[in-house]
C-alpha positions as MATLAB code, in Angstrom:
seq = 'MKIRQILTSLFTLLFFSCSHNNGSEEIDLTDGIPTIYMPLKINNFWKYDVSSTYNGNIMPSKDSLYVSNDTLINSITNKKMKSVGQDPVGQATGFYSSIMHNNSIRIDGARLKLTGTVNLPTLISDPITLNLNDFTIFKENSSAGTELSSLSGDFSRTIQTYLLNFNYTFKSVSDEYLATYTTNGQTYNNVKKTKLVLNLTVTYPTVISGIATNLTVLPAQDIIVSTQYYAKNIGVIYNNTTIQYALNPAAASSLNLPSTIPTSGILTQQESITTYHVN';
ca = [
     -58.228  -87.819  -64.181;
     -57.597  -88.421  -60.515;
     -57.647  -85.380  -58.256;
     -54.019  -85.986  -57.236;
     -52.955  -85.867  -60.894;
     -54.930  -82.652  -61.386;
     -53.252  -81.005  -58.416;
     -49.809  -82.167  -59.521;
     -50.273  -80.665  -62.979;
     -51.632  -77.447  -61.507;
     -48.674  -76.778  -59.246;
     -45.626  -77.958  -61.244;
     -42.998  -75.160  -61.144;
     -39.999  -74.116  -63.267;
     -36.673  -72.642  -62.200;
     -35.851  -69.380  -63.987;
     -36.003  -65.690  -63.036;
     -36.781  -62.497  -64.937;
     -38.511  -59.121  -64.289;
     -41.624  -57.546  -62.803;
     -43.265  -54.190  -62.172;
     -43.635  -52.909  -58.639;
     -46.960  -51.586  -57.417;
     -47.318  -48.521  -55.226;
     -46.191  -48.754  -51.611;
     -46.614  -46.383  -48.713;
     -43.443  -44.886  -47.232;
     -42.722  -45.698  -43.595;
     -39.728  -44.777  -41.465;
     -39.503  -48.395  -40.275;
     -39.121  -49.764  -43.814;
     -35.421  -50.320  -43.226;
     -35.900  -52.513  -40.137;
     -35.610  -56.202  -41.165;
     -38.882  -58.058  -40.778;
     -38.930  -60.980  -38.343;
     -42.090  -62.544  -39.794;
     -40.163  -65.063  -41.949;
     -36.942  -66.414  -40.391;
     -34.618  -67.268  -43.275;
     -31.749  -69.457  -42.169;
     -30.555  -72.591  -43.911;
     -32.370  -75.747  -42.720;
     -35.348  -73.853  -41.329;
     -38.465  -75.817  -42.266;
     -42.263  -75.725  -42.112;
     -44.630  -78.694  -42.498;
     -48.277  -78.390  -43.531;
     -51.464  -80.414  -43.670;
     -53.046  -79.721  -47.059;
     -56.739  -80.187  -47.824;
     -57.873  -79.625  -51.423;
     -61.430  -79.745  -52.742;
     -62.082  -79.937  -56.491;
     -65.421  -80.768  -58.108;
     -66.646  -82.093  -54.776;
     -63.646  -84.380  -54.297;
     -61.557  -83.859  -51.163;
     -57.905  -84.847  -51.098;
     -55.701  -84.543  -48.016;
     -51.949  -84.314  -48.363;
     -48.833  -83.100  -46.564;
     -46.146  -80.662  -47.728;
     -42.775  -79.650  -46.358;
     -41.046  -76.357  -47.157;
     -37.455  -75.597  -46.204;
     -34.585  -73.159  -46.726;
     -32.078  -75.021  -48.883;
     -29.057  -72.792  -49.519;
     -27.737  -69.326  -50.257;
     -27.839  -68.076  -53.831;
     -26.539  -64.837  -55.361;
     -28.905  -62.853  -57.575;
     -27.563  -59.546  -58.922;
     -24.786  -59.797  -56.304;
     -27.375  -59.956  -53.490;
     -27.693  -63.021  -51.255;
     -31.073  -64.750  -51.428;
     -32.309  -67.954  -49.838;
     -33.256  -70.808  -52.149;
     -36.471  -72.526  -51.070;
     -37.423  -76.167  -51.658;
     -40.639  -78.074  -51.042;
     -41.687  -81.723  -51.152;
     -45.001  -83.506  -50.775;
     -46.727  -86.870  -50.695;
     -47.213  -86.833  -54.450;
     -45.771  -89.980  -56.087;
     -42.949  -87.908  -57.599;
     -42.471  -85.842  -54.463;
     -44.094  -82.608  -55.628;
     -45.886  -80.338  -53.187;
     -49.589  -79.854  -53.903;
     -50.186  -76.823  -51.669;
     -50.336  -73.478  -53.467;
     -47.973  -71.703  -51.062;
     -45.354  -74.468  -50.903;
     -45.512  -74.802  -54.682;
     -44.950  -71.151  -55.548;
     -41.960  -71.109  -53.183;
     -40.344  -74.273  -54.588;
     -37.043  -73.698  -56.402;
     -37.496  -69.957  -56.071;
     -35.498  -67.490  -54.012;
     -36.582  -65.143  -51.251;
     -34.833  -62.384  -49.333;
     -35.547  -59.944  -46.551;
     -35.303  -56.322  -47.683;
     -36.136  -54.217  -44.675;
     -39.818  -54.688  -43.830;
     -40.380  -56.632  -47.072;
     -40.047  -60.216  -48.241;
     -39.102  -60.340  -51.928;
     -39.491  -63.355  -54.209;
     -37.425  -64.041  -57.328;
     -38.099  -66.960  -59.653;
     -40.780  -68.524  -61.809;
     -44.278  -69.456  -60.706;
     -46.827  -71.466  -62.642;
     -50.292  -70.246  -61.665;
     -53.176  -72.683  -62.275;
     -56.210  -71.487  -64.224;
     -58.330  -74.691  -64.294;
     -59.362  -73.853  -67.879;
     -55.975  -74.308  -69.564;
     -52.308  -74.891  -68.798;
     -50.849  -72.868  -65.921;
     -49.759  -69.284  -66.574;
     -45.999  -68.949  -66.159;
     -44.791  -65.698  -64.605;
     -41.203  -64.617  -64.041;
     -40.735  -62.555  -60.894;
     -37.784  -60.446  -59.792;
     -37.809  -59.002  -56.271;
     -41.603  -59.296  -56.221;
     -42.767  -58.190  -52.764;
     -44.968  -60.880  -51.228;
     -45.090  -59.440  -47.703;
     -44.540  -56.133  -45.942;
     -44.670  -56.073  -42.185;
     -45.681  -52.442  -41.601;
     -48.151  -51.983  -44.470;
     -51.825  -51.239  -43.918;
     -54.631  -53.489  -45.174;
     -55.450  -52.962  -48.837;
     -52.004  -51.660  -49.834;
     -50.729  -53.057  -53.143;
     -47.146  -54.282  -52.704;
     -46.163  -55.516  -56.172;
     -47.900  -56.022  -59.491;
     -47.117  -57.693  -62.807;
     -49.343  -57.355  -65.882;
     -49.115  -58.754  -69.384;
     -50.796  -60.658  -72.163;
     -50.198  -63.653  -74.403;
     -52.020  -65.885  -76.870;
     -52.725  -69.584  -76.468;
     -54.565  -72.108  -78.619;
     -57.273  -74.105  -76.840;
     -58.811  -76.729  -79.068;
     -58.785  -74.894  -82.437;
     -59.269  -71.386  -81.031;
     -56.454  -68.865  -80.651;
     -57.390  -67.026  -77.458;
     -55.887  -63.863  -76.002;
     -55.105  -63.843  -72.272;
     -54.686  -60.601  -70.331;
     -53.537  -60.906  -66.720;
     -52.528  -58.992  -63.618;
     -50.791  -60.717  -60.724;
     -50.452  -58.687  -57.558;
     -49.712  -58.890  -53.856;
     -51.857  -56.930  -51.405;
     -51.460  -56.416  -47.665;
     -54.335  -57.652  -45.549;
     -55.327  -57.236  -41.906;
     -53.347  -57.759  -38.706;
     -54.643  -60.319  -36.194;
     -53.607  -60.350  -32.544;
     -54.084  -64.139  -32.526;
     -55.022  -66.859  -34.993;
     -55.707  -70.550  -34.368;
     -55.010  -73.324  -36.863;
     -54.699  -77.083  -36.284;
     -55.590  -76.505  -32.641;
     -52.621  -74.204  -32.020;
     -52.955  -70.468  -31.352;
     -50.350  -68.060  -32.742;
     -49.788  -64.417  -31.811;
     -49.084  -61.339  -33.944;
     -50.358  -62.597  -37.300;
     -50.140  -60.522  -40.493;
     -52.077  -61.490  -43.633;
     -51.114  -60.961  -47.266;
     -53.035  -61.810  -50.434;
     -51.774  -62.977  -53.822;
     -54.324  -62.306  -56.568;
     -54.409  -63.298  -60.243;
     -56.946  -61.409  -62.366;
     -57.567  -62.808  -65.833;
     -59.501  -61.884  -68.976;
     -59.747  -64.166  -72.030;
     -60.978  -62.974  -75.424;
     -61.347  -64.499  -78.878;
     -60.641  -62.242  -81.889;
     -63.172  -63.037  -84.602;
     -65.356  -61.476  -87.297;
     -69.119  -61.165  -86.787;
     -71.271  -59.873  -89.666;
     -68.142  -58.589  -91.344;
     -67.004  -56.628  -88.295;
     -63.811  -57.513  -86.406;
     -64.546  -57.995  -82.742;
     -63.155  -59.556  -79.587;
     -65.528  -62.104  -78.124;
     -65.149  -62.151  -74.325;
     -64.776  -65.780  -73.312;
     -63.734  -65.105  -69.708;
     -64.827  -61.718  -68.311;
     -62.247  -60.041  -66.079;
     -62.246  -61.834  -62.735;
     -59.955  -62.793  -59.858;
     -59.404  -66.452  -60.637;
     -56.860  -66.920  -57.842;
     -57.097  -65.398  -54.378;
     -54.560  -66.858  -51.969;
     -54.165  -65.514  -48.431;
     -51.046  -66.216  -46.383;
     -51.092  -65.858  -42.591;
     -47.616  -64.931  -41.288;
     -46.890  -65.304  -37.574;
     -44.079  -63.235  -36.081;
     -40.804  -65.184  -35.703;
     -42.339  -68.243  -37.390;
     -43.425  -67.672  -40.993;
     -46.582  -68.795  -42.779;
     -48.802  -70.783  -40.429;
     -51.875  -71.010  -42.651;
     -52.769  -70.429  -46.284;
     -56.227  -70.317  -47.829;
     -56.562  -70.411  -51.626;
     -59.529  -70.279  -53.964;
     -59.050  -70.910  -57.688;
     -62.197  -70.412  -59.736;
     -63.550  -69.210  -63.060;
     -66.870  -68.609  -64.807;
     -66.939  -68.426  -68.604;
     -69.308  -66.245  -70.573;
     -72.018  -68.865  -71.373;
     -72.934  -67.211  -74.687;
     -69.302  -67.136  -75.816;
     -68.723  -70.738  -74.741;
     -71.785  -71.795  -76.717;
     -70.747  -69.752  -79.736;
     -67.308  -71.373  -79.751;
     -68.856  -74.804  -79.206;
     -66.298  -75.604  -76.535;
     -66.081  -79.312  -75.673;
     -67.585  -80.728  -72.498;
     -64.047  -81.256  -71.172;
     -63.991  -77.481  -70.574;
     -66.828  -76.760  -68.096;
     -68.297  -73.263  -68.084;
     -67.257  -72.881  -64.450;
     -64.987  -74.535  -61.921;
     -63.653  -74.068  -58.408;
     -60.817  -75.486  -56.340;
     -60.395  -74.554  -52.684;
     -57.413  -75.372  -50.545;
     -56.226  -74.955  -46.963;
     -52.615  -75.375  -45.812;
     -52.271  -75.570  -42.025;
     -48.926  -75.745  -40.271;
     -48.235  -78.851  -38.182;
     -44.602  -78.468  -37.133;
     -41.753  -76.088  -37.854;
     -38.140  -75.406  -37.003;
     -36.640  -71.900  -37.213;
     -33.337  -70.482  -36.035;
];
């Protein structure tokens, strides 16, 4: 499979919205002041150079993200986001542009909140589909390490002939503040970082020597760590994403998984802003 096809399948998104659980947040008197780190007016746009590396193959691409229109969700106005790329069918391949596509975002005081559906790539199976509702992806005045939102759950999925149990936690976490940051030869001031993290565990319920047990196929690990760099009055200027996994070798051998499912894999990606227009 060509790397472009792999990336396209990894980042295909759906349209619907549902619910989530908020993580703990610190209380700050400036919470009610609207953040200016992501200007959200119709026709604002951001363009990115995308560089993806998978199994040693490097693929450059370009994505565009823009504010499409207003949309009402629970009687509150949100901004609908759209993205396009160089993919043959016009799909963005960058992680950030992809999770924003066809989803809605709004400013709620110091926070940016995302509503919609994201398909998160795992590399070992089909993407995990999560429905988010007012999921905080950024908070301007939060300190590094603060959890902003979190969504946990589990589901079962058949891979080959094995019915596997997936247990996940998807969360957003504030990261450090940078006075300046340079990407694509351009230096930006007042940069605030935020991480999106997907932690995943995969087990196989089976019987060994007459005893019911859960064989750990994928030990708990952060398989996605994606860091967005927000510049004041501009939006995301850079995004760095690592998607990786490492199966339990003994479990993989016991299940006799086919060679099409490697025991480990890694995809790295950088999205660097080239041009933008904000009002």
